[in-house]
C-alpha cells in the first residue's frame, strides 16, 4: 500500500501566503498551468499526478473576489476528476461571509451559496480563519476547521502593550463575547463597547454614538474581524479618543482595506493598526502605523493536524 501524499495547490490571489504556508508545512506547491482565456474563462491543469492525494487548495477571496472564488471552484473540480482522495478548500478569508442572513425580504444568503458551490465542486472539507459569524460553519455539509487569529493578535498586543492600562473595546455590542476572550488572554483586562447604529440600506456605513464602559486614561485595544472601508473602526477610534482614551490600538484579522480605508485609518488618530496577511496587502495600501502579522504558521499547523488526523481544536484551547 502506498503512503498517502499531501499536496498543496495555490490559486493566484495570494501567492506570497501560499509560498509561506508551503515552507512551514515543508511541502512544495504542486506545479500547475493556470491561465485565462480571452473571454475571461479560467483554465487549470496540474503538471503531475494527484491520484490518491490529500489535497489542500489555498485561495484567499480578495478583489476581484468573484474571479478567485471561481478559480478555486475550478481547481477543486479538477482535483475531484483527477481522483484526489480528499480535497480541503483553504480560504484564509471566506468571501461573502457578511451575507450570512437575510436582513430584509428578497435578499440572498450568499455565504451559504459559496458553501454549496464548494461542496458541489467536490470539496470534502473547508479551512478558514475568523468567520464573520460562527454559524457559517453550519452552511457546509462536511468538516469545517474554523481557525482563530485571536491568539496571534492578542499575543502581539500583550508583548507590545502589556504594561499599559489596557481596555479591550468591541466596535459594537455584538462582539462583546470576543472582547471578553481577548480580555482573558491579556490577563483579565476590562472591556467596553461602542454603541453604534447602522442603516441596512447603506452598506459599509455605521455611526458610532457613545462608549459603554470605562476608557478614560486607558489604552484601548479596538478589535474586529475585518476592516473593509474603515469607516466603522475610524469613527469608533475618534469616539474613544473623545471619551478620554490615552491611545487606541486597532486589531483585526482581515485587512480588506477597500478605498478609502487607508486614508481613514492613517488619519483617525490610532497609534497602531494590526492585521494579519489573510488577504494580500500591497505596498500602496501600507502606511506607517500598519503592522501585518503572518497567518502562515497557523494555517500550516492546522494543515499538519488535518493530515495527521490530529486535533485542530488543540491549537486554540490546549485540549485535543
PDB file of C-alpha atoms in Angstrom:
ATOM      1  CA  UNK A   1       0.000   0.000   0.000  1.00  0.00           C
ATOM      2  CA  UNK A   2       1.359   3.436  -0.914  1.00  0.00           C
ATOM      3  CA  UNK A   3       1.572   6.179   1.703  1.00  0.00           C
ATOM      4  CA  UNK A   4      -0.985   8.917   1.188  1.00  0.00           C
ATOM      5  CA  UNK A   5       0.721  12.029  -0.160  1.00  0.00           C
ATOM      6  CA  UNK A   6      -0.006  15.583   0.929  1.00  0.00           C
ATOM      7  CA  UNK A   7      -0.223  18.103  -1.901  1.00  0.00           C
ATOM      8  CA  UNK A   8      -0.632  21.874  -1.753  1.00  0.00           C
ATOM      9  CA  UNK A   9      -2.235  23.881  -4.544  1.00  0.00           C
ATOM     10  CA  UNK A  10      -2.230  27.673  -4.718  1.00  0.00           C
ATOM     11  CA  UNK A  11      -4.577  29.941  -6.574  1.00  0.00           C
ATOM     12  CA  UNK A  12      -3.298  33.212  -7.989  1.00  0.00           C
ATOM     13  CA  UNK A  13      -4.916  35.537  -5.449  1.00  0.00           C
ATOM     14  CA  UNK A  14      -2.224  35.486  -2.734  1.00  0.00           C
ATOM     15  CA  UNK A  15       0.964  33.691  -3.885  1.00  0.00           C
ATOM     16  CA  UNK A  16       3.110  35.109  -1.056  1.00  0.00           C
ATOM     17  CA  UNK A  17       0.928  33.497   1.599  1.00  0.00           C
ATOM     18  CA  UNK A  18       0.789  30.197  -0.293  1.00  0.00           C
ATOM     19  CA  UNK A  19       4.579  30.073  -0.524  1.00  0.00           C
ATOM     20  CA  UNK A  20       4.924  30.856   3.197  1.00  0.00           C
ATOM     21  CA  UNK A  21       2.445  28.099   4.126  1.00  0.00           C
ATOM     22  CA  UNK A  22       4.257  25.611   1.874  1.00  0.00           C
ATOM     23  CA  UNK A  23       7.551  26.475   3.575  1.00  0.00           C
ATOM     24  CA  UNK A  24       6.085  25.931   7.061  1.00  0.00           C
ATOM     25  CA  UNK A  25       4.392  22.646   6.085  1.00  0.00           C
ATOM     26  CA  UNK A  26       7.573  21.589   4.268  1.00  0.00           C
ATOM     27  CA  UNK A  27       5.585  20.507   1.214  1.00  0.00           C
ATOM     28  CA  UNK A  28       6.206  22.186  -2.164  1.00  0.00           C
ATOM     29  CA  UNK A  29       3.397  23.824  -4.097  1.00  0.00           C
ATOM     30  CA  UNK A  30       2.259  21.490  -6.861  1.00  0.00           C
ATOM     31  CA  UNK A  31       3.121  22.910 -10.301  1.00  0.00           C
ATOM     32  CA  UNK A  32       0.084  23.711 -12.401  1.00  0.00           C
ATOM     33  CA  UNK A  33      -0.910  25.570 -15.533  1.00  0.00           C
ATOM     34  CA  UNK A  34      -3.466  28.286 -14.811  1.00  0.00           C
ATOM     35  CA  UNK A  35      -4.458  30.932 -17.320  1.00  0.00           C
ATOM     36  CA  UNK A  36      -7.380  32.982 -18.580  1.00  0.00           C
ATOM     37  CA  UNK A  37      -8.950  32.631 -21.993  1.00  0.00           C
ATOM     38  CA  UNK A  38      -9.622  35.785 -23.988  1.00  0.00           C
ATOM     39  CA  UNK A  39     -13.232  35.903 -22.744  1.00  0.00           C
ATOM     40  CA  UNK A  40     -12.205  35.606 -19.078  1.00  0.00           C
ATOM     41  CA  UNK A  41     -12.769  31.878 -18.579  1.00  0.00           C
ATOM     42  CA  UNK A  42     -10.213  30.185 -16.316  1.00  0.00           C
ATOM     43  CA  UNK A  43      -8.271  27.024 -17.155  1.00  0.00           C
ATOM     44  CA  UNK A  44      -6.468  24.828 -14.579  1.00  0.00           C
ATOM     45  CA  UNK A  45      -4.327  21.744 -15.175  1.00  0.00           C
ATOM     46  CA  UNK A  46      -1.881  20.013 -12.801  1.00  0.00           C
ATOM     47  CA  UNK A  47       1.589  19.100 -14.049  1.00  0.00           C
ATOM     48  CA  UNK A  48       1.800  15.862 -12.038  1.00  0.00           C
ATOM     49  CA  UNK A  49      -0.491  13.090 -10.814  1.00  0.00           C
ATOM     50  CA  UNK A  50      -2.773  13.918  -7.874  1.00  0.00           C
ATOM     51  CA  UNK A  51      -4.421  10.492  -7.615  1.00  0.00           C
ATOM     52  CA  UNK A  52      -4.967   9.406  -4.008  1.00  0.00           C
ATOM     53  CA  UNK A  53      -3.589  12.644  -2.574  1.00  0.00           C
ATOM     54  CA  UNK A  54      -4.678  14.648   0.460  1.00  0.00           C
ATOM     55  CA  UNK A  55      -5.113  17.915  -1.453  1.00  0.00           C
ATOM     56  CA  UNK A  56      -5.252  21.424   0.030  1.00  0.00           C
ATOM     57  CA  UNK A  57      -6.356  24.251  -2.259  1.00  0.00           C
ATOM     58  CA  UNK A  58      -5.369  27.644  -0.852  1.00  0.00           C
ATOM     59  CA  UNK A  59      -7.146  30.698  -2.170  1.00  0.00           C
ATOM     60  CA  UNK A  60      -7.880  33.949  -0.362  1.00  0.00           C
ATOM     61  CA  UNK A  61     -11.011  35.711  -1.566  1.00  0.00           C
ATOM     62  CA  UNK A  62      -9.768  39.224  -2.294  1.00  0.00           C
ATOM     63  CA  UNK A  63     -10.597  41.570  -5.167  1.00  0.00           C
ATOM     64  CA  UNK A  64     -11.564  40.609  -7.839  1.00  0.00           C
ATOM     65  CA  UNK A  65     -13.375  38.281  -5.444  1.00  0.00           C
ATOM     66  CA  UNK A  66     -15.634  36.511  -7.940  1.00  0.00           C
ATOM     67  CA  UNK A  67     -12.663  35.594 -10.143  1.00  0.00           C
ATOM     68  CA  UNK A  68     -10.758  33.989  -7.273  1.00  0.00           C
ATOM     69  CA  UNK A  69     -13.770  32.078  -5.956  1.00  0.00           C
ATOM     70  CA  UNK A  70     -14.377  30.692  -9.445  1.00  0.00           C
ATOM     71  CA  UNK A  71     -10.701  29.733  -9.804  1.00  0.00           C
ATOM     72  CA  UNK A  72     -10.833  27.827  -6.520  1.00  0.00           C
ATOM     73  CA  UNK A  73     -14.003  26.017  -7.593  1.00  0.00           C
ATOM     74  CA  UNK A  74     -12.402  25.019 -10.895  1.00  0.00           C
ATOM     75  CA  UNK A  75      -9.269  23.774  -9.106  1.00  0.00           C
ATOM     76  CA  UNK A  76     -11.374  21.694  -6.702  1.00  0.00           C
ATOM     77  CA  UNK A  77     -13.334  20.257  -9.633  1.00  0.00           C
ATOM     78  CA  UNK A  78     -10.111  19.360 -11.460  1.00  0.00           C
ATOM     79  CA  UNK A  79      -8.810  17.570  -8.358  1.00  0.00           C
ATOM     80  CA  UNK A  80     -12.021  15.612  -7.944  1.00  0.00           C
ATOM     81  CA  UNK A  81     -11.934  14.486 -11.576  1.00  0.00           C
ATOM     82  CA  UNK A  82      -8.244  13.545 -11.215  1.00  0.00           C
ATOM     83  CA  UNK A  83      -9.061  11.207  -8.274  1.00  0.00           C
ATOM     84  CA  UNK A  84      -7.649  13.135  -5.314  1.00  0.00           C
ATOM     85  CA  UNK A  85      -8.587  11.194  -2.160  1.00  0.00           C
ATOM     86  CA  UNK A  86      -9.593  14.176  -0.020  1.00  0.00           C
ATOM     87  CA  UNK A  87      -9.915  17.841  -1.008  1.00  0.00           C
ATOM     88  CA  UNK A  88      -9.736  20.673   1.522  1.00  0.00           C
ATOM     89  CA  UNK A  89     -10.592  24.198   0.381  1.00  0.00           C
ATOM     90  CA  UNK A  90      -8.367  26.539   2.406  1.00  0.00           C
ATOM     91  CA  UNK A  91      -9.812  30.053   2.482  1.00  0.00           C
ATOM     92  CA  UNK A  92      -7.944  32.383   4.851  1.00  0.00           C
ATOM     93  CA  UNK A  93     -10.715  34.886   4.111  1.00  0.00           C
ATOM     94  CA  UNK A  94     -14.156  33.476   3.283  1.00  0.00           C
ATOM     95  CA  UNK A  95     -15.780  35.556   0.560  1.00  0.00           C
ATOM     96  CA  UNK A  96     -19.376  36.747   1.056  1.00  0.00           C
ATOM     97  CA  UNK A  97     -19.211  35.918   4.770  1.00  0.00           C
ATOM     98  CA  UNK A  98     -21.044  39.144   5.666  1.00  0.00           C
ATOM     99  CA  UNK A  99     -24.086  37.922   3.744  1.00  0.00           C
ATOM    100  CA  UNK A 100     -24.832  35.217   6.299  1.00  0.00           C
ATOM    101  CA  UNK A 101     -28.512  36.051   6.919  1.00  0.00           C
ATOM    102  CA  UNK A 102     -31.441  37.975   5.494  1.00  0.00           C
ATOM    103  CA  UNK A 103     -31.844  41.447   6.954  1.00  0.00           C
ATOM    104  CA  UNK A 104     -34.977  42.067   4.864  1.00  0.00           C
ATOM    105  CA  UNK A 105     -37.147  40.142   2.431  1.00  0.00           C
ATOM    106  CA  UNK A 106     -35.984  39.124  -1.047  1.00  0.00           C
ATOM    107  CA  UNK A 107     -32.296  39.066  -0.107  1.00  0.00           C
ATOM    108  CA  UNK A 108     -29.809  36.213  -0.720  1.00  0.00           C
ATOM    109  CA  UNK A 109     -27.785  34.318   1.871  1.00  0.00           C
ATOM    110  CA  UNK A 110     -24.642  34.357  -0.231  1.00  0.00           C
ATOM    111  CA  UNK A 111     -22.366  32.816   2.427  1.00  0.00           C
ATOM    112  CA  UNK A 112     -24.480  29.655   2.167  1.00  0.00           C
ATOM    113  CA  UNK A 113     -24.272  29.789  -1.626  1.00  0.00           C
ATOM    114  CA  UNK A 114     -20.448  29.810  -1.508  1.00  0.00           C
ATOM    115  CA  UNK A 115     -20.503  26.757   0.787  1.00  0.00           C
ATOM    116  CA  UNK A 116     -22.912  24.956  -1.566  1.00  0.00           C
ATOM    117  CA  UNK A 117     -20.704  25.746  -4.572  1.00  0.00           C
ATOM    118  CA  UNK A 118     -17.621  24.352  -2.858  1.00  0.00           C
ATOM    119  CA  UNK A 119     -19.478  21.170  -1.928  1.00  0.00           C
ATOM    120  CA  UNK A 120     -20.851  20.764  -5.445  1.00  0.00           C
ATOM    121  CA  UNK A 121     -17.362  21.266  -6.906  1.00  0.00           C
ATOM    122  CA  UNK A 122     -16.049  18.397  -4.772  1.00  0.00           C
ATOM    123  CA  UNK A 123     -14.582  19.894  -1.593  1.00  0.00           C
ATOM    124  CA  UNK A 124     -14.680  17.455   1.329  1.00  0.00           C
ATOM    125  CA  UNK A 125     -13.552  19.944   3.941  1.00  0.00           C
ATOM    126  CA  UNK A 126     -13.204  23.694   4.498  1.00  0.00           C
ATOM    127  CA  UNK A 127     -10.473  25.503   6.411  1.00  0.00           C
ATOM    128  CA  UNK A 128     -10.871  29.218   7.099  1.00  0.00           C
ATOM    129  CA  UNK A 129      -9.874  31.951   9.553  1.00  0.00           C
ATOM    130  CA  UNK A 130     -12.181  34.079  11.729  1.00  0.00           C
ATOM    131  CA  UNK A 131     -15.529  33.809  10.002  1.00  0.00           C
ATOM    132  CA  UNK A 132     -17.726  36.884  10.234  1.00  0.00           C
ATOM    133  CA  UNK A 133     -20.183  34.781  12.230  1.00  0.00           C
ATOM    134  CA  UNK A 134     -19.542  31.284  13.565  1.00  0.00           C
ATOM    135  CA  UNK A 135     -22.830  29.844  12.278  1.00  0.00           C
ATOM    136  CA  UNK A 136     -21.421  29.886   8.727  1.00  0.00           C
ATOM    137  CA  UNK A 137     -19.734  26.606   9.714  1.00  0.00           C
ATOM    138  CA  UNK A 138     -23.188  25.014   9.526  1.00  0.00           C
ATOM    139  CA  UNK A 139     -23.661  26.065   5.900  1.00  0.00           C
ATOM    140  CA  UNK A 140     -21.151  23.471   4.669  1.00  0.00           C
ATOM    141  CA  UNK A 141     -22.126  19.809   4.704  1.00  0.00           C
ATOM    142  CA  UNK A 142     -18.820  18.481   5.978  1.00  0.00           C
ATOM    143  CA  UNK A 143     -15.996  19.284   8.401  1.00  0.00           C
ATOM    144  CA  UNK A 144     -15.089  22.958   8.817  1.00  0.00           C
ATOM    145  CA  UNK A 145     -11.824  23.947  10.506  1.00  0.00           C
ATOM    146  CA  UNK A 146     -12.540  27.417  11.882  1.00  0.00           C
ATOM    147  CA  UNK A 147      -9.141  28.830  12.823  1.00  0.00           C
ATOM    148  CA  UNK A 148      -8.898  31.750  15.237  1.00  0.00           C
ATOM    149  CA  UNK A 149      -6.328  34.526  14.844  1.00  0.00           C
ATOM    150  CA  UNK A 150      -7.083  35.928  18.302  1.00  0.00           C
ATOM    151  CA  UNK A 151      -4.068  34.236  19.906  1.00  0.00           C
ATOM    152  CA  UNK A 152      -1.711  35.641  17.263  1.00  0.00           C
ATOM    153  CA  UNK A 153      -3.089  39.180  17.528  1.00  0.00           C
ATOM    154  CA  UNK A 154      -3.558  39.192  21.307  1.00  0.00           C
ATOM    155  CA  UNK A 155      -0.064  37.817  21.918  1.00  0.00           C
ATOM    156  CA  UNK A 156       1.414  40.625  19.828  1.00  0.00           C
ATOM    157  CA  UNK A 157      -0.643  43.222  21.704  1.00  0.00           C
ATOM    158  CA  UNK A 158       0.314  41.688  25.053  1.00  0.00           C
ATOM    159  CA  UNK A 159       4.017  41.682  24.182  1.00  0.00           C
ATOM    160  CA  UNK A 160       3.904  45.258  22.873  1.00  0.00           C
ATOM    161  CA  UNK A 161       1.494  46.971  25.263  1.00  0.00           C
ATOM    162  CA  UNK A 162       1.222  44.564  28.204  1.00  0.00           C
ATOM    163  CA  UNK A 163       2.496  47.101  30.755  1.00  0.00           C
ATOM    164  CA  UNK A 164      -0.121  49.719  29.811  1.00  0.00           C
ATOM    165  CA  UNK A 165      -3.593  50.017  31.423  1.00  0.00           C
ATOM    166  CA  UNK A 166      -5.434  48.210  28.620  1.00  0.00           C
ATOM    167  CA  UNK A 167      -9.176  48.115  27.977  1.00  0.00           C
ATOM    168  CA  UNK A 168     -10.421  45.801  25.230  1.00  0.00           C
ATOM    169  CA  UNK A 169     -13.101  47.506  23.160  1.00  0.00           C
ATOM    170  CA  UNK A 170     -15.640  45.928  20.828  1.00  0.00           C
ATOM    171  CA  UNK A 171     -16.790  48.193  17.969  1.00  0.00           C
ATOM    172  CA  UNK A 172     -20.392  47.108  18.641  1.00  0.00           C
ATOM    173  CA  UNK A 173     -22.439  45.209  21.199  1.00  0.00           C
ATOM    174  CA  UNK A 174     -22.401  42.044  19.058  1.00  0.00           C
ATOM    175  CA  UNK A 175     -18.697  41.364  19.570  1.00  0.00           C
ATOM    176  CA  UNK A 176     -18.526  41.698  23.345  1.00  0.00           C
ATOM    177  CA  UNK A 177     -18.060  37.918  23.685  1.00  0.00           C
ATOM    178  CA  UNK A 178     -14.918  38.147  21.572  1.00  0.00           C
ATOM    179  CA  UNK A 179     -13.788  41.128  23.639  1.00  0.00           C
ATOM    180  CA  UNK A 180     -14.146  39.005  26.779  1.00  0.00           C
ATOM    181  CA  UNK A 181     -11.915  36.305  25.265  1.00  0.00           C
ATOM    182  CA  UNK A 182      -9.341  38.947  24.387  1.00  0.00           C
ATOM    183  CA  UNK A 183      -9.550  40.358  27.908  1.00  0.00           C
ATOM    184  CA  UNK A 184      -8.901  36.914  29.399  1.00  0.00           C
ATOM    185  CA  UNK A 185      -5.969  36.329  27.037  1.00  0.00           C
ATOM    186  CA  UNK A 186      -4.433  39.647  28.115  1.00  0.00           C
ATOM    187  CA  UNK A 187      -4.691  38.763  31.803  1.00  0.00           C
ATOM    188  CA  UNK A 188      -8.175  39.821  32.887  1.00  0.00           C
ATOM    189  CA  UNK A 189      -8.440  43.300  31.385  1.00  0.00           C
ATOM    190  CA  UNK A 190     -11.687  45.315  31.496  1.00  0.00           C
ATOM    191  CA  UNK A 191     -13.861  45.569  28.394  1.00  0.00           C
ATOM    192  CA  UNK A 192     -16.039  48.234  26.789  1.00  0.00           C
ATOM    193  CA  UNK A 193     -18.047  48.556  23.606  1.00  0.00           C
ATOM    194  CA  UNK A 194     -19.075  51.313  21.243  1.00  0.00           C
ATOM    195  CA  UNK A 195     -22.806  51.677  20.719  1.00  0.00           C
ATOM    196  CA  UNK A 196     -23.457  52.336  17.042  1.00  0.00           C
ATOM    197  CA  UNK A 197     -26.299  52.490  14.559  1.00  0.00           C
ATOM    198  CA  UNK A 198     -26.311  51.112  11.028  1.00  0.00           C
ATOM    199  CA  UNK A 199     -28.734  51.766   8.147  1.00  0.00           C
ATOM    200  CA  UNK A 200     -29.434  48.463   6.296  1.00  0.00           C
ATOM    201  CA  UNK A 201     -29.994  50.479   3.109  1.00  0.00           C
ATOM    202  CA  UNK A 202     -26.476  51.948   3.239  1.00  0.00           C
ATOM    203  CA  UNK A 203     -23.744  49.256   3.249  1.00  0.00           C
ATOM    204  CA  UNK A 204     -20.313  49.995   4.745  1.00  0.00           C
ATOM    205  CA  UNK A 205     -21.704  52.854   6.798  1.00  0.00           C
ATOM    206  CA  UNK A 206     -22.150  52.936  10.557  1.00  0.00           C
ATOM    207  CA  UNK A 207     -22.321  55.793  13.045  1.00  0.00           C
ATOM    208  CA  UNK A 208     -20.565  55.394  16.397  1.00  0.00           C
ATOM    209  CA  UNK A 209     -22.655  57.017  19.138  1.00  0.00           C
ATOM    210  CA  UNK A 210     -21.202  56.503  22.620  1.00  0.00           C
ATOM    211  CA  UNK A 211     -18.951  54.264  24.694  1.00  0.00           C
ATOM    212  CA  UNK A 212     -20.299  51.804  27.253  1.00  0.00           C
ATOM    213  CA  UNK A 213     -17.530  51.116  29.785  1.00  0.00           C
ATOM    214  CA  UNK A 214     -14.606  52.986  31.300  1.00  0.00           C
ATOM    215  CA  UNK A 215     -11.905  54.091  28.830  1.00  0.00           C
ATOM    216  CA  UNK A 216     -10.634  57.408  30.227  1.00  0.00           C
ATOM    217  CA  UNK A 217      -6.864  57.405  30.632  1.00  0.00           C
ATOM    218  CA  UNK A 218      -6.567  53.869  29.268  1.00  0.00           C
ATOM    219  CA  UNK A 219      -5.018  52.284  26.178  1.00  0.00           C
ATOM    220  CA  UNK A 220      -7.973  50.978  24.190  1.00  0.00           C
ATOM    221  CA  UNK A 221      -7.470  47.887  22.030  1.00  0.00           C
ATOM    222  CA  UNK A 222     -10.239  48.120  19.456  1.00  0.00           C
ATOM    223  CA  UNK A 223     -10.915  44.689  17.940  1.00  0.00           C
ATOM    224  CA  UNK A 224     -12.862  43.448  14.919  1.00  0.00           C
ATOM    225  CA  UNK A 225     -12.844  40.550  12.458  1.00  0.00           C
ATOM    226  CA  UNK A 226     -12.277  42.684   9.348  1.00  0.00           C
ATOM    227  CA  UNK A 227     -11.604  46.212   8.162  1.00  0.00           C
ATOM    228  CA  UNK A 228     -13.158  46.990   4.792  1.00  0.00           C
ATOM    229  CA  UNK A 229     -13.575  50.706   4.082  1.00  0.00           C
ATOM    230  CA  UNK A 230     -12.537  51.549   7.639  1.00  0.00           C
ATOM    231  CA  UNK A 231     -15.497  53.811   8.416  1.00  0.00           C
ATOM    232  CA  UNK A 232     -16.756  51.924  11.469  1.00  0.00           C
ATOM    233  CA  UNK A 233     -13.367  51.451  13.092  1.00  0.00           C
ATOM    234  CA  UNK A 234     -12.166  55.010  12.354  1.00  0.00           C
ATOM    235  CA  UNK A 235     -15.349  56.501  13.823  1.00  0.00           C
ATOM    236  CA  UNK A 236     -15.041  54.274  16.896  1.00  0.00           C
ATOM    237  CA  UNK A 237     -11.417  55.380  17.352  1.00  0.00           C
ATOM    238  CA  UNK A 238     -12.417  59.032  17.335  1.00  0.00           C
ATOM    239  CA  UNK A 239     -15.216  58.390  19.834  1.00  0.00           C
ATOM    240  CA  UNK A 240     -12.797  56.608  22.187  1.00  0.00           C
ATOM    241  CA  UNK A 241     -10.283  59.449  21.988  1.00  0.00           C
ATOM    242  CA  UNK A 242     -13.082  61.973  22.601  1.00  0.00           C
ATOM    243  CA  UNK A 243     -14.059  59.942  25.683  1.00  0.00           C
ATOM    244  CA  UNK A 244     -10.549  60.371  27.092  1.00  0.00           C
ATOM    245  CA  UNK A 245      -8.717  57.227  25.964  1.00  0.00           C
ATOM    246  CA  UNK A 246      -4.955  57.753  26.221  1.00  0.00           C
ATOM    247  CA  UNK A 247      -4.358  55.846  22.980  1.00  0.00           C
ATOM    248  CA  UNK A 248      -6.144  53.480  20.598  1.00  0.00           C
ATOM    249  CA  UNK A 249      -4.662  50.357  19.009  1.00  0.00           C
ATOM    250  CA  UNK A 250      -6.759  48.662  16.319  1.00  0.00           C
ATOM    251  CA  UNK A 251      -6.504  44.883  15.848  1.00  0.00           C
ATOM    252  CA  UNK A 252      -8.390  42.967  13.143  1.00  0.00           C
ATOM    253  CA  UNK A 253      -7.844  39.669  11.367  1.00  0.00           C
ATOM    254  CA  UNK A 254      -8.730  40.578   7.786  1.00  0.00           C
ATOM    255  CA  UNK A 255      -7.363  43.752   6.225  1.00  0.00           C
ATOM    256  CA  UNK A 256      -9.619  44.181   3.191  1.00  0.00           C
ATOM    257  CA  UNK A 257      -8.757  47.898   3.096  1.00  0.00           C
ATOM    258  CA  UNK A 258     -11.061  48.996   0.290  1.00  0.00           C
ATOM    259  CA  UNK A 259     -10.799  52.693  -0.596  1.00  0.00           C
ATOM    260  CA  UNK A 260     -10.788  54.991   1.328  1.00  0.00           C
ATOM    261  CA  UNK A 261      -9.672  52.759   4.246  1.00  0.00           C
ATOM    262  CA  UNK A 262      -6.002  53.764   4.172  1.00  0.00           C
ATOM    263  CA  UNK A 263      -6.882  57.451   4.308  1.00  0.00           C
ATOM    264  CA  UNK A 264      -9.349  56.896   7.154  1.00  0.00           C
ATOM    265  CA  UNK A 265      -7.089  54.650   9.221  1.00  0.00           C
ATOM    266  CA  UNK A 266      -3.963  56.761   8.841  1.00  0.00           C
ATOM    267  CA  UNK A 267      -5.896  59.880   9.856  1.00  0.00           C
ATOM    268  CA  UNK A 268      -8.163  58.591  12.644  1.00  0.00           C
ATOM    269  CA  UNK A 269      -5.637  59.010  15.465  1.00  0.00           C
ATOM    270  CA  UNK A 270      -4.943  55.310  16.143  1.00  0.00           C
ATOM    271  CA  UNK A 271      -1.446  54.581  17.442  1.00  0.00           C
ATOM    272  CA  UNK A 272      -1.185  51.291  15.539  1.00  0.00           C
ATOM    273  CA  UNK A 273      -3.354  49.224  13.192  1.00  0.00           C
ATOM    274  CA  UNK A 274      -2.617  45.478  13.398  1.00  0.00           C
ATOM    275  CA  UNK A 275      -3.918  42.975  10.825  1.00  0.00           C
ATOM    276  CA  UNK A 276      -2.862  39.568   9.521  1.00  0.00           C
ATOM    277  CA  UNK A 277      -1.983  38.648   5.943  1.00  0.00           C
ATOM    278  CA  UNK A 278      -5.056  36.501   5.299  1.00  0.00           C
ATOM    279  CA  UNK A 279      -5.515  38.924   2.396  1.00  0.00           C
ATOM    280  CA  UNK A 280      -2.734  40.425   0.284  1.00  0.00           C
ATOM    281  CA  UNK A 281      -1.862  43.974   1.319  1.00  0.00           C
ATOM    282  CA  UNK A 282       0.093  45.695  -1.471  1.00  0.00           C
ATOM    283  CA  UNK A 283       2.607  48.440  -0.768  1.00  0.00           C
ATOM    284  CA  UNK A 284       0.109  51.057  -1.963  1.00  0.00           C
ATOM    285  CA  UNK A 285      -2.179  50.157   0.962  1.00  0.00           C
ATOM    286  CA  UNK A 286       0.530  50.179   3.630  1.00  0.00           C
ATOM    287  CA  UNK A 287       1.076  53.162   5.914  1.00  0.00           C
ATOM    288  CA  UNK A 288       3.440  53.862   8.825  1.00  0.00           C
ATOM    289  CA  UNK A 289       1.040  52.788  11.594  1.00  0.00           C
ATOM    290  CA  UNK A 290       0.130  49.478   9.899  1.00  0.00           C
ATOM    291  CA  UNK A 291       1.554  46.196  11.231  1.00  0.00           C
ATOM    292  CA  UNK A 292       0.934  42.970   9.280  1.00  0.00           C
ATOM    293  CA  UNK A 293       1.356  39.643  11.106  1.00  0.00           C
ATOM    294  CA  UNK A 294       1.822  36.363   9.245  1.00  0.00           C
ATOM    295  CA  UNK A 295      -1.034  33.856   9.426  1.00  0.00           C
ATOM    296  CA  UNK A 296       1.046  31.204   7.584  1.00  0.00           C
ATOM    297  CA  UNK A 297       2.325  29.373  10.709  1.00  0.00           C
ATOM    298  CA  UNK A 298      -1.249  28.929  11.998  1.00  0.00           C
ATOM    299  CA  UNK A 299      -2.510  27.638   8.635  1.00  0.00           C
ATOM    300  CA  UNK A 300       0.472  25.293   8.373  1.00  0.00           C
ATOM    301  CA  UNK A 301      -0.087  23.859  11.846  1.00  0.00           C
ATOM    302  CA  UNK A 302      -3.771  23.272  11.069  1.00  0.00           C
ATOM    303  CA  UNK A 303      -2.944  21.580   7.763  1.00  0.00           C
ATOM    304  CA  UNK A 304      -0.468  19.344   9.559  1.00  0.00           C
ATOM    305  CA  UNK A 305      -3.070  18.364  12.180  1.00  0.00           C
ATOM    306  CA  UNK A 306      -5.612  17.505   9.469  1.00  0.00           C
ATOM    307  CA  UNK A 307      -3.061  15.412   7.558  1.00  0.00           C
ATOM    308  CA  UNK A 308      -2.080  13.506  10.697  1.00  0.00           C
ATOM    309  CA  UNK A 309      -5.685  13.100  11.935  1.00  0.00           C
ATOM    310  CA  UNK A 310      -4.793  15.259  14.916  1.00  0.00           C
ATOM    311  CA  UNK A 311      -6.798  17.916  16.740  1.00  0.00           C
ATOM    312  CA  UNK A 312      -7.194  21.361  15.188  1.00  0.00           C
ATOM    313  CA  UNK A 313      -9.088  22.444  18.316  1.00  0.00           C
ATOM    314  CA  UNK A 314      -5.976  21.851  20.407  1.00  0.00           C
ATOM    315  CA  UNK A 315      -4.283  24.730  18.582  1.00  0.00           C
ATOM    316  CA  UNK A 316      -6.595  27.169  20.397  1.00  0.00           C
ATOM    317  CA  UNK A 317      -7.705  25.791  23.751  1.00  0.00           C
ATOM    318  CA  UNK A 318      -4.920  23.341  24.522  1.00  0.00           C
ATOM    319  CA  UNK A 319      -7.204  20.310  24.573  1.00  0.00           C
ATOM    320  CA  UNK A 320      -7.354  17.507  21.997  1.00  0.00           C
TER     321      UNK A 320
END
